[in-house]
Short mmCIF file of C-alpha atoms and ligand atoms in Angstrom, two decimals:
data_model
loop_
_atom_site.label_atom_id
_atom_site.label_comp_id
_atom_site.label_asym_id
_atom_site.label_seq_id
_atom_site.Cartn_x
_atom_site.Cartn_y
_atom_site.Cartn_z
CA UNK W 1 -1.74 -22.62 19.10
CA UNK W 2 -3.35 -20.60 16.56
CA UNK W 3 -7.07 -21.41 18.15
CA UNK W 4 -5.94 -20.40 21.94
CA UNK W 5 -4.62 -16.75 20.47
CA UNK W 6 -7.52 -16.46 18.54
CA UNK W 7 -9.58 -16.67 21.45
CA UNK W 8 -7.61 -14.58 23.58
CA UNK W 9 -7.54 -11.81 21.11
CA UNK W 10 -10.95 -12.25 19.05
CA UNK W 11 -12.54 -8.66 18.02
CA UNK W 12 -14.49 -8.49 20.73
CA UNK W 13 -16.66 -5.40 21.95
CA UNK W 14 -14.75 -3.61 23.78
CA UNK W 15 -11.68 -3.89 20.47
CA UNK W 16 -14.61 -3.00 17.93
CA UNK W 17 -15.28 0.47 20.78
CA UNK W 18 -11.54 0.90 20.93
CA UNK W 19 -11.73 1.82 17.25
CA UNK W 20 -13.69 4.74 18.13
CA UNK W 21 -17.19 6.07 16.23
CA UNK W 22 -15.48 7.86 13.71
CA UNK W 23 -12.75 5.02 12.26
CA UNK W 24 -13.00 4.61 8.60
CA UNK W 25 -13.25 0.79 6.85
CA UNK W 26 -12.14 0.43 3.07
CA UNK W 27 -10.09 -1.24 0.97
CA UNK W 28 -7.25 -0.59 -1.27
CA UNK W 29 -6.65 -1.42 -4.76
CA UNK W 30 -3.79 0.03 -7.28
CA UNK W 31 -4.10 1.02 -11.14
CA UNK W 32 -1.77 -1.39 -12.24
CA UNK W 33 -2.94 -4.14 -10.53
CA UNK W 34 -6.68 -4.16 -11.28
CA UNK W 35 -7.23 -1.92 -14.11
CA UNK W 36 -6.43 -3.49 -17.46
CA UNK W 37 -6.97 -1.92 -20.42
CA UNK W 38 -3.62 -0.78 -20.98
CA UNK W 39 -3.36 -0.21 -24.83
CA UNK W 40 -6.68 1.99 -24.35
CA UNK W 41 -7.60 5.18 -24.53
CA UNK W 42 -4.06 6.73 -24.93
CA UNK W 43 -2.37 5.04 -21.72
CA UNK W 44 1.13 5.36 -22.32
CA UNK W 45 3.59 2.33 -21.32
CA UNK W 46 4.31 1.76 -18.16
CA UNK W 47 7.72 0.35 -16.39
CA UNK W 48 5.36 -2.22 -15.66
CA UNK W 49 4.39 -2.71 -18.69
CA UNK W 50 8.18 -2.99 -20.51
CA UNK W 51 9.30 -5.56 -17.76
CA UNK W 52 6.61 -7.68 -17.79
CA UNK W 53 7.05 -7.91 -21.30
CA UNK W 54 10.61 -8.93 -20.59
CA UNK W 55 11.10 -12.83 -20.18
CA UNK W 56 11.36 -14.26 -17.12
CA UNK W 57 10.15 -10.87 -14.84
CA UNK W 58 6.93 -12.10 -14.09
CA UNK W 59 5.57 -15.66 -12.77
CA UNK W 60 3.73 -17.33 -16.28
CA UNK W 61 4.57 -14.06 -18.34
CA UNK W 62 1.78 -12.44 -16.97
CA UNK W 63 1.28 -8.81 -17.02
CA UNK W 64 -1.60 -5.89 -16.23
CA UNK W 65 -2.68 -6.12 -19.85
CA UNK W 66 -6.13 -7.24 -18.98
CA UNK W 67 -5.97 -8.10 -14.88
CA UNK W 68 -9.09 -7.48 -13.51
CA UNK W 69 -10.65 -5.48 -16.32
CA UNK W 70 -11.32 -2.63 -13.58
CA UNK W 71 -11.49 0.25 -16.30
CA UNK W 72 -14.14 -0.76 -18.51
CA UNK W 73 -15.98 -2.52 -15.09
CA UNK W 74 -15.40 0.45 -12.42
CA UNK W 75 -19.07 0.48 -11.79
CA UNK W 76 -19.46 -2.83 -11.10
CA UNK W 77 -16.51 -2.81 -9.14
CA UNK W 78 -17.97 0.15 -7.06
CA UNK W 79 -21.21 -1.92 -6.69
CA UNK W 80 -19.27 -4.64 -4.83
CA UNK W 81 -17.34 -1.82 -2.82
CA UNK W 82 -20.19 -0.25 -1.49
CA UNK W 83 -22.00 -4.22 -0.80
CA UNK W 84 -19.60 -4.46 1.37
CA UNK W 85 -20.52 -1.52 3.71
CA UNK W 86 -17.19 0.20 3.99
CA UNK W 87 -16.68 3.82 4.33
CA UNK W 88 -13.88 4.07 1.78
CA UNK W 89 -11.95 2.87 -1.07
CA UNK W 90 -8.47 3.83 -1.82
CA UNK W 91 -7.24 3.61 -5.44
CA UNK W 92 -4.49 4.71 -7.16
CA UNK W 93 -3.45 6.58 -10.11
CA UNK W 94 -1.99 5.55 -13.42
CA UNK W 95 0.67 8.58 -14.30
CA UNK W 96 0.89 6.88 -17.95
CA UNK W 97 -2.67 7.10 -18.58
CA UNK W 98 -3.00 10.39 -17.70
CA UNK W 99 0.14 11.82 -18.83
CA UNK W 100 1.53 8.82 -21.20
CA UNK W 101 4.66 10.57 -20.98
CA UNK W 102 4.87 11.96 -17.80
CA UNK W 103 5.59 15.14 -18.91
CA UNK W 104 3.92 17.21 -21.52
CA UNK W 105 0.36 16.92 -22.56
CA UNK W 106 -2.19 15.47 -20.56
CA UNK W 107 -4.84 12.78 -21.93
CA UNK W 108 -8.65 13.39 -21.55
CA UNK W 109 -9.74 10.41 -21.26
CA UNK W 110 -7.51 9.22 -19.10
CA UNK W 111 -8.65 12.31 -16.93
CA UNK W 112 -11.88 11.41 -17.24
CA UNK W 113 -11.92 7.62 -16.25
CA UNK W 114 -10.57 9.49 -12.40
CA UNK W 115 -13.04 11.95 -12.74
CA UNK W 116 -15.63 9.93 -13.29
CA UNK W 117 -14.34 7.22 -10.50
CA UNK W 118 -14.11 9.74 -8.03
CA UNK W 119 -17.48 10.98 -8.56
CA UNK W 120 -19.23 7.58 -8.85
CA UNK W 121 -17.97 6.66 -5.06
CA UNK W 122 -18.92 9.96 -4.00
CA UNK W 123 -22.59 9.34 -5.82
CA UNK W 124 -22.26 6.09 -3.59
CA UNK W 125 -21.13 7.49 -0.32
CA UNK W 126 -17.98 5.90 -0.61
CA UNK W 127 -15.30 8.61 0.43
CA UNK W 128 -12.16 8.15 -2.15
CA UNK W 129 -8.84 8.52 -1.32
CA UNK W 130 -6.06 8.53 -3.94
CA UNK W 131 -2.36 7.56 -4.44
CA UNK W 132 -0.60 9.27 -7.08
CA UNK W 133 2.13 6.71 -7.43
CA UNK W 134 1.71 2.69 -6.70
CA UNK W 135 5.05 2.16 -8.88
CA UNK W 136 3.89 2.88 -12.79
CA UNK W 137 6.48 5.06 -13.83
CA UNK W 138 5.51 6.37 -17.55
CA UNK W 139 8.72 4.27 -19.55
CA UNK W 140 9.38 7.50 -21.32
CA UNK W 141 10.65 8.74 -17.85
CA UNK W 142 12.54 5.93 -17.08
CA UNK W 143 14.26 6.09 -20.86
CA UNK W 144 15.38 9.17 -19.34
CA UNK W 145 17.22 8.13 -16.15
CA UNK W 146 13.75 7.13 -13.98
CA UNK W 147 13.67 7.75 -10.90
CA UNK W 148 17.77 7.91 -10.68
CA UNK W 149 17.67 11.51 -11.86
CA UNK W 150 15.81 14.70 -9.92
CA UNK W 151 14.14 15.66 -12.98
CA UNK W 152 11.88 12.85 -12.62
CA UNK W 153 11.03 14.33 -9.16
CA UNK W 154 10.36 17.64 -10.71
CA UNK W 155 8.09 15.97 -13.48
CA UNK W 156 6.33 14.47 -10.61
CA UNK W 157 5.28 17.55 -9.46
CA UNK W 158 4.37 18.63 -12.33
CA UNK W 159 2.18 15.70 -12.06
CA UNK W 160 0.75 16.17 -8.89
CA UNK W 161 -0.50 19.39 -9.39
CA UNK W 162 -2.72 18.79 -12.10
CA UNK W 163 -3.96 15.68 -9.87
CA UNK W 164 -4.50 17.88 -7.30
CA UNK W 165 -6.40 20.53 -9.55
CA UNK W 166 -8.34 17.84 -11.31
CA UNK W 167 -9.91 15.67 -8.09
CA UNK W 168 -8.64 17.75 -4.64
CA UNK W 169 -12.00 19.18 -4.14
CA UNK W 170 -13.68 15.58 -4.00
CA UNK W 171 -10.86 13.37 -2.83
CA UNK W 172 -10.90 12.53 1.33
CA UNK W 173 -7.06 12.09 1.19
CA UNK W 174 -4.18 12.33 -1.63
CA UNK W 175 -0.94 10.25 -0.98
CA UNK W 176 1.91 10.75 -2.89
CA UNK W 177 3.82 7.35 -2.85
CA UNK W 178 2.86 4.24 -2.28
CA UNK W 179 5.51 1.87 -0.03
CA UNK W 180 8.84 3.86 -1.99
CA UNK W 181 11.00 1.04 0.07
CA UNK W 182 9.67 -0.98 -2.53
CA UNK W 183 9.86 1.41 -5.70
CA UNK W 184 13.89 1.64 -4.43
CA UNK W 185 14.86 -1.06 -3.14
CA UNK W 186 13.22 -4.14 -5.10
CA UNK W 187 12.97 -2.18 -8.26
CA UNK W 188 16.83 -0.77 -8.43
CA UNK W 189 18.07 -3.11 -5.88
CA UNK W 190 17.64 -6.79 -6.30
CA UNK W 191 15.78 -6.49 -9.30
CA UNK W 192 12.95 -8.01 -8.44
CA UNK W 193 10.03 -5.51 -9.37
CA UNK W 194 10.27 -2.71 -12.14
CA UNK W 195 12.68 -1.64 -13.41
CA UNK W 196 14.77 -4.15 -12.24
CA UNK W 197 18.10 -2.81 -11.65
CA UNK W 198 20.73 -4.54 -9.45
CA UNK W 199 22.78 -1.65 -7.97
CA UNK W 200 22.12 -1.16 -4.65
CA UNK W 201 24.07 2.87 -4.63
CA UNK W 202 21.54 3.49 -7.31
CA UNK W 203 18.22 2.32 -5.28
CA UNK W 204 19.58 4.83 -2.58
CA UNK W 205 19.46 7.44 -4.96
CA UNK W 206 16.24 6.55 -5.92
CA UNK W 207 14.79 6.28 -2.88
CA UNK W 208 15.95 10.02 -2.29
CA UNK W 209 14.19 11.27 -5.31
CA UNK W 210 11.11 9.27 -4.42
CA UNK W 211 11.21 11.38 -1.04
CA UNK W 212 11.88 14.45 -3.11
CA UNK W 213 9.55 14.08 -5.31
CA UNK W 214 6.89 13.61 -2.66
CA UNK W 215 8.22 17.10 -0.91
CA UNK W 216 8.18 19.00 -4.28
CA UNK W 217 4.55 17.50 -4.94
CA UNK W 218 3.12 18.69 -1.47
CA UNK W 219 4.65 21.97 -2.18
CA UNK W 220 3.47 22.59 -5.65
CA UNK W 221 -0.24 21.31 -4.61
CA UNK W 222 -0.18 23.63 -1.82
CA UNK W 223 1.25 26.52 -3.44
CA UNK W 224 -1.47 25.95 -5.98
CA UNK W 225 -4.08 25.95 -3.35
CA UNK W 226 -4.99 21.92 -3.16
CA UNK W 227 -6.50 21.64 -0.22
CA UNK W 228 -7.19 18.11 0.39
CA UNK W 229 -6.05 16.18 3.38
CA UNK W 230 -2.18 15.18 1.76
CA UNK W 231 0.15 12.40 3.56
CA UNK W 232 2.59 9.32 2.00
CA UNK W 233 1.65 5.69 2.83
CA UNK W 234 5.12 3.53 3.54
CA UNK W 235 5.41 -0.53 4.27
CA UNK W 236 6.54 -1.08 7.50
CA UNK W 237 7.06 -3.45 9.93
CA UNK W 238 7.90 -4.49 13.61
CA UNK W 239 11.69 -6.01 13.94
CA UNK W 240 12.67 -9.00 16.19
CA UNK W 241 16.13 -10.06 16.56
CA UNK W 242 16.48 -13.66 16.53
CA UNK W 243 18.15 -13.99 19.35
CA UNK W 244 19.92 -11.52 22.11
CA UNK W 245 23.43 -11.97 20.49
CA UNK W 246 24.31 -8.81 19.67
CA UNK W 247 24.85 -9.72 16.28
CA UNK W 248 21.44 -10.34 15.60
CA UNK W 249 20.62 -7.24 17.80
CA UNK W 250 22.98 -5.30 15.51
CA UNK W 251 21.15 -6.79 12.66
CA UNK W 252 17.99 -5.84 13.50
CA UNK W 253 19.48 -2.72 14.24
CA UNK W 254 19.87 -2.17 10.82
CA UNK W 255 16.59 -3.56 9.42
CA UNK W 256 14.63 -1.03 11.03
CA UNK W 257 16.79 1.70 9.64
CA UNK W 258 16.69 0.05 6.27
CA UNK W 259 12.95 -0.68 6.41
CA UNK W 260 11.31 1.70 8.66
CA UNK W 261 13.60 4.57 9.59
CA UNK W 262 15.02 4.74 6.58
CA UNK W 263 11.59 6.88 5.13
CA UNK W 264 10.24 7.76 8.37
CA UNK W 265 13.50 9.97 9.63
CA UNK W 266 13.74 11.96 6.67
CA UNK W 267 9.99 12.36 6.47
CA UNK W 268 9.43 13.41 10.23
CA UNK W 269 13.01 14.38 11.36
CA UNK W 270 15.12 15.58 8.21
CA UNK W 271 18.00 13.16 8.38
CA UNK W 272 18.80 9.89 6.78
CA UNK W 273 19.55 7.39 9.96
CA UNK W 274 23.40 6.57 10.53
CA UNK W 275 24.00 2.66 10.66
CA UNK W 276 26.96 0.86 10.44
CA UNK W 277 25.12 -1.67 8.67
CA UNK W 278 23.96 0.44 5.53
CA UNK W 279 26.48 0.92 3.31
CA UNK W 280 24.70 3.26 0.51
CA UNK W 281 23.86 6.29 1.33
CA UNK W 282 22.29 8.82 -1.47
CA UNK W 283 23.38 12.47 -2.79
CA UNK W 284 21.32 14.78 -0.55
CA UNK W 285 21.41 18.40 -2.54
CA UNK W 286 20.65 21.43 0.15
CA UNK W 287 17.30 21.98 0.73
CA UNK W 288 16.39 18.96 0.07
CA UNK W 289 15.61 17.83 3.54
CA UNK W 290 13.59 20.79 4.14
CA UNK W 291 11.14 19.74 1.45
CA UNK W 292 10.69 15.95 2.68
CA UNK W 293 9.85 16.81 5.94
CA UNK W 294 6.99 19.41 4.66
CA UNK W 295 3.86 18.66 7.51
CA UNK W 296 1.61 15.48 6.51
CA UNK W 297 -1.94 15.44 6.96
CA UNK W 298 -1.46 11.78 7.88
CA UNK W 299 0.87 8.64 7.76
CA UNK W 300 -0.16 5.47 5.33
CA UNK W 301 1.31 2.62 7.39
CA UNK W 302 1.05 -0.49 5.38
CA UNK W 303 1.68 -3.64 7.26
CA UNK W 304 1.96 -7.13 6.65
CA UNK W 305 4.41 -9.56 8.62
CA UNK W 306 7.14 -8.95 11.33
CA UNK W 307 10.92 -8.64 9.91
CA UNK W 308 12.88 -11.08 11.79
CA UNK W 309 16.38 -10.37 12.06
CA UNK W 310 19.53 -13.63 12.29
CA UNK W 311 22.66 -12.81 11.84
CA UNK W 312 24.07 -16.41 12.28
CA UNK W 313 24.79 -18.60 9.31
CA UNK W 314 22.30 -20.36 7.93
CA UNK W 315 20.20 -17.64 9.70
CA UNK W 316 17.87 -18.99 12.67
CA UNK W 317 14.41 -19.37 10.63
CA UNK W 318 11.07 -16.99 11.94
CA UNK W 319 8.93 -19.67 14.36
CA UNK W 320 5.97 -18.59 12.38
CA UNK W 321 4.04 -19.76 15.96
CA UNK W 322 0.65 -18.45 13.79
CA UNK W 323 1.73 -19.92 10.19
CA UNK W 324 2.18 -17.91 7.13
CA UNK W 325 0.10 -16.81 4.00
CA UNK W 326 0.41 -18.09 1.01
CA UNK W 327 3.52 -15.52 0.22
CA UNK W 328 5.17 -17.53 2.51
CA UNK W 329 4.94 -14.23 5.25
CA UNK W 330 4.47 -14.82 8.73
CA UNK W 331 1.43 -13.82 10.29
CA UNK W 332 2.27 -11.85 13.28
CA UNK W 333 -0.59 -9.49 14.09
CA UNK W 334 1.08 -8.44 16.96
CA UNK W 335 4.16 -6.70 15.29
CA UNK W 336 1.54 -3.95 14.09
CA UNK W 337 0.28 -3.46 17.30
CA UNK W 338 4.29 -2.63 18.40
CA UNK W 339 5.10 -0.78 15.71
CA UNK W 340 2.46 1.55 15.83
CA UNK W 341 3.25 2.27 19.67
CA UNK W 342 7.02 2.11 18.40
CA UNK W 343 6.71 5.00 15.84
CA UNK W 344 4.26 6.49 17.88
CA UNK W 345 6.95 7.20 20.46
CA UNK W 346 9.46 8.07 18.08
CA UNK W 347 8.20 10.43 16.05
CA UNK W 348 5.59 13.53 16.23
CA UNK W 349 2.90 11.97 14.16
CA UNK W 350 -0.07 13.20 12.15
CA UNK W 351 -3.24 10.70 12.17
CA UNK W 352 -2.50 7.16 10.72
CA UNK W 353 -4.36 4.93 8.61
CA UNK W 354 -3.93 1.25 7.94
CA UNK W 355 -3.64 1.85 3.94
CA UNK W 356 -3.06 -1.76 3.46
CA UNK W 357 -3.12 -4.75 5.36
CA UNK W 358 -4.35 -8.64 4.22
CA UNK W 359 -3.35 -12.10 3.36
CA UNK W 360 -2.45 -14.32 0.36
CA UNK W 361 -4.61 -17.48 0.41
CA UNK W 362 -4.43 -20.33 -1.81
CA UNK W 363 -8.52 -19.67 -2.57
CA UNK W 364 -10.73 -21.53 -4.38
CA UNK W 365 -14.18 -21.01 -5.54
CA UNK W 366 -16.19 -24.16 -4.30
CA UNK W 367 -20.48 -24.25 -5.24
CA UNK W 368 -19.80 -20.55 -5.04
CA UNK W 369 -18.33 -19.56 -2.30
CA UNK W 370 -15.00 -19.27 -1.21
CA UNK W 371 -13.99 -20.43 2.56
CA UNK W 372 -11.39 -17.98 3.92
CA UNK W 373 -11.42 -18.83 7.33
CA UNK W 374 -7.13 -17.99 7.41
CA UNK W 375 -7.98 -14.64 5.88
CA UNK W 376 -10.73 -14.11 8.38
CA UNK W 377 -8.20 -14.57 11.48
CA UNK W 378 -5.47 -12.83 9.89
CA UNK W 379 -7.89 -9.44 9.81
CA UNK W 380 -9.44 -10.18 13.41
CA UNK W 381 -6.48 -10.73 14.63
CA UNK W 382 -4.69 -7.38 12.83
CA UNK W 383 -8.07 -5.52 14.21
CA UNK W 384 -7.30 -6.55 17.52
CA UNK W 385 -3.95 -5.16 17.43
CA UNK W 386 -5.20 -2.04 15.67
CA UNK W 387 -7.76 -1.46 18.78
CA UNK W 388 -4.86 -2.51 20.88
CA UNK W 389 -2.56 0.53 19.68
CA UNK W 390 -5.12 2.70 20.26
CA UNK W 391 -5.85 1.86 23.70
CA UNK W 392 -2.21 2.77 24.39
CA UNK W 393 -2.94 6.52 22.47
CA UNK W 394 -2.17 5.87 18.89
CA UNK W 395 -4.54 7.87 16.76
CA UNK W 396 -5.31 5.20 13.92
CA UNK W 397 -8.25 6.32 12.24
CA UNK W 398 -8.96 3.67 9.75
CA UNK W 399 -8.15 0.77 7.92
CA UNK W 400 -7.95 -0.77 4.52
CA UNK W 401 -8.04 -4.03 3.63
CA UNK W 402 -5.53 -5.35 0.97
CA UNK W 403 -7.21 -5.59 -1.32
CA UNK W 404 -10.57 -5.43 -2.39
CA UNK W 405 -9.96 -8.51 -5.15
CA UNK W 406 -7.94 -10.54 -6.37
CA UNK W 407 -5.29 -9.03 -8.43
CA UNK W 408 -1.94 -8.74 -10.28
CA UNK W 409 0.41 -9.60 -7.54
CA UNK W 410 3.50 -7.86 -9.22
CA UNK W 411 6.68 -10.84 -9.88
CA UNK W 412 3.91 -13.57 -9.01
CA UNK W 413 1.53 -12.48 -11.54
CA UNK W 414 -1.73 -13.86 -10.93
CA UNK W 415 -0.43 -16.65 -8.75
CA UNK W 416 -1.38 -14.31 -5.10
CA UNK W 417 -5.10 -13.88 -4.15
CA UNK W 418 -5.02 -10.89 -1.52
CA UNK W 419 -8.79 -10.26 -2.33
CA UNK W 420 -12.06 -10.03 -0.27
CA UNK W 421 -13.68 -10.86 -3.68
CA UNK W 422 -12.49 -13.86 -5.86
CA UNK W 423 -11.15 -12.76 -9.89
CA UNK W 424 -12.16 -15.39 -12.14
CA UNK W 425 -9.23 -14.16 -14.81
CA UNK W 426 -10.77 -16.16 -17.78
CA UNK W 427 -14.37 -14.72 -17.55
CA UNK W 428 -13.83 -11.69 -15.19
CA UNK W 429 -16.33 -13.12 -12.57
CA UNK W 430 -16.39 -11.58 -9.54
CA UNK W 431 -17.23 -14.00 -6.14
CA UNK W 432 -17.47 -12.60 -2.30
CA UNK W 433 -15.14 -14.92 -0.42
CA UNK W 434 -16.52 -15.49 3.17
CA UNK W 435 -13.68 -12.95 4.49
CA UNK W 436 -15.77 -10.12 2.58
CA UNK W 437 -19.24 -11.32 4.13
CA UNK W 438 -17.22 -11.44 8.01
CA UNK W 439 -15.75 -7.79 7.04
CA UNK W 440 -19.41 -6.83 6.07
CA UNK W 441 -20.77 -7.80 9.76
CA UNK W 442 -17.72 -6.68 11.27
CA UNK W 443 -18.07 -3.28 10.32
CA UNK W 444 -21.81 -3.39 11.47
CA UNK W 445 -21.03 -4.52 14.19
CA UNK W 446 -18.65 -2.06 14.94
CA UNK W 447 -21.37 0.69 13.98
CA UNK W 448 -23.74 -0.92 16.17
CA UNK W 449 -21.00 -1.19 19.21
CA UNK W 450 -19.75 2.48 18.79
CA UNK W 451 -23.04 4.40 18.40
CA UNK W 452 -24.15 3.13 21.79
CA UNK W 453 -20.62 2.94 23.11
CA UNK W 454 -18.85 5.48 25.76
CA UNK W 455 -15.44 4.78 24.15
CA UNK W 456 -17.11 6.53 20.92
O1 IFM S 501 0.08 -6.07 -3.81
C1 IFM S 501 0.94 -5.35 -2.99
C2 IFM S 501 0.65 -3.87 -3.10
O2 IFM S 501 0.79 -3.42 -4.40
C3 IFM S 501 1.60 -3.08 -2.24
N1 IFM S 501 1.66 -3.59 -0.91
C4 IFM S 501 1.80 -5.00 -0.72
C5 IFM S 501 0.79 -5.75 -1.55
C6 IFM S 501 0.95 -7.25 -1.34
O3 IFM S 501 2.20 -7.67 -1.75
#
């Protein structure tokens, strides 16, 4: 099964054209994930940091203490970006290390380990684009209410701004949030990532101040004259009912409200969506709305695996027809391609970019190399879907690879390899898997196909 669709949908010429001349290849790290070093320099705790220290939050009581030493190795780091011919890197970054409060003073150095970041891709050609938030809350905010109270919104701002000030002029794009489904809803409603709150009214308020705190930033960094291309990268994903009962219909009614529509409406129409099947629902205060659905410059659509939606009991397991990564996530490259032409259609959208998509494998370093071959499909067959969206008028204009290398995979700890490049955690060694060497020629080859190509 998985051989004849690879076949049929293998990123041929004509996909690699449909990408267009000007589509942009990275990959995607965050702070906490990669950079370590998180006693140095005057970083300030992070949520991150306080629940990992908690027992039993994190697979093997790991935490971001030292993960892939990325702050004392950036340049290597860059090295291997730039070896593997991509146009980009996104990154994010750490509020607590440049503001270990998250309001009041700023830290230098922590200012200057961005600055210096920033300019080291640009002195590479790579073109940077920046996240403010991939879930590192300073703990000082979240000692005072978190993200359940606006003035962490306002201190975001705040925040922002002197982001903005500091890198704008260099950066290629500025996102405010990373995936806020996940900030909400695993972090205040099951518990499951930082801060880990069970109270699902709560995680709706949250997720309201996330979305106000991303209109308040746009319109502080534009009031202040930031000019750099500014959008908000959410995790989405296609929704298939399990069956055409129209309990399962209703249920995957209500995924896609919960998952997708939930951030998109309020972003691009200036409504929460109505569904009987979503019981919390957050204070809105007036004006709100009008600042959430502030113009984007573009959309972040991260993607990973289809949600499928059973309402029977026990639910009707996913057929997984292509198998699943090592997160235990089905592989479904084709849900991409129909959400993009889903949102597409529902919404009056700025450019998109694929700011994350990849696969958990189960690597292993073997005489040096690592054999991906699962990792390599996964990608050709995401591509292929990518090219496919665009053929039916989506304006993708890039994609990022999660992630660039192995890292700190949040509740699983170091347990999930997502990366292009192998992390040898006890000596920091740094290994191309043959995914990164594939993404290399891909990329090439795309060059190659779209400079001589009339689909350019
Ligand atoms: O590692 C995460 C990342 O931080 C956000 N998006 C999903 C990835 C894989 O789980």
């Amino acid at each position: 099964m998985t051989n004849g669709y690879k076949t049929q949908i293998g990123l041929e010429t004509p996909a690699l054209r449909a990408l267009g001349s000007g589509f942009a290849w990275g990959t995607a790290t965050s702070a906490y994930q990669i950079e370590g070093a998180t006693l140095e320099d005057g970083r300030g705790d992070s949520i991150w940091d306080a629940f990992a220290r908690q027992d039993g939050k994190v697979l093997n009581g790991d935490s971001g203490r030292h993960a892939c030493d990325h702050y004392n190795r950036w340049e290597e780091d860059l090295g291997l970006i730039k070896s593997l011919g991509v146009d980009a890197y996104r990154f994010s970054i750490a509020w607590p290390r440049v503001q270990p409060l998250g309001l009041g003073a700023l830290n230098q150095k922590g200012l200057d380990f961005y600055d210096r970041l920033v300019d080291g891709m640009l002195a590479r050609g790579l073109q940077p684009h920046a996240t403010l938030y991939h879930w590192d809350l300073p703990q000082h905010l979240q000692e005072k209410g978190g993200w359940g109270v606006r003035e962490t919104a306002e201190h975001f701002a705040v925040y922002a701004e002197a982001m903005g000030h500091l890198l704008g002029d260099r950066l290629t794009s500025l996102a405010t949030h990373n995936e806020p489904w996940c900030a909400a809803t695993l972090g205040h409603a099951t518990g499951k990532f930082a801060p880990g709150f069970k109270d699902p009214q709560l995680a709706a308020q949250v997720s309201h101040h996330l979305l106000l705190s991303h209109g308040l930033a746009l319109k502080a960094m534009r009031a202040a004259g930031v000019r750099v291309p500014m959008g908000i990268v959410l995790n989405q994903s296609s929704v298939s009912a399990a069956s055409d009962s129209p309990a399962d219909i209703a249920k995957a009614r209500t995924e896609y409200c919960s998952f997708v529509r939930w951030y998109m409406d309020p972003i691009f129409r200036g409504e929460y969506p109505q569904d009987p099947g979503i019981a919390h629902y957050p204070v809105v205060q007036s004006g709100d709305m009008e600042l959430i659905q502030a113009p984007l410059d573009f959309l972040g659509v991260n993607y990973y695996t289809r949600i499928w939606a059973s309402a029977s009991k026990p639910e009707t397991p996913a057929p997984k027809l292509l198998g699943e990564s090592d997160m235990g996530w089905e592989i479904y490259p084709d849900g991409l391609r129909a959400l993009l032409i889903d949102i597409n259609s529902e919404y009056a959208l700025p450019p998109i970019y694929i700011t994350e998509n990849g696969m958990a494998c189960a690597d292993v370093v073997q005489d040096g190399s690592v054999h991906d071959q699962q990792r390599i499909d996964y990608v050709r067959m995401h591509l292929a879907s990518v090219a496919k969206a665009r053929e039916a008028g989506v304006d993708v204009r890039g994609y990022f690879y999660w992630s660039l290398m192995d890292n700190f995979e949040w509740e699983a700890g170091y347990s999930k390899r997502f990366g292009l490049i192998h992390v040898n955690y006890e000596n920091q060694k740094r290994t191309l898997k043959d995914s990164a060497h594939w993404y290399r020629n891909t990329i090439a080859k795309h060059k190659e196909a779209t400079r001589s190509g009339e689909h350019a």
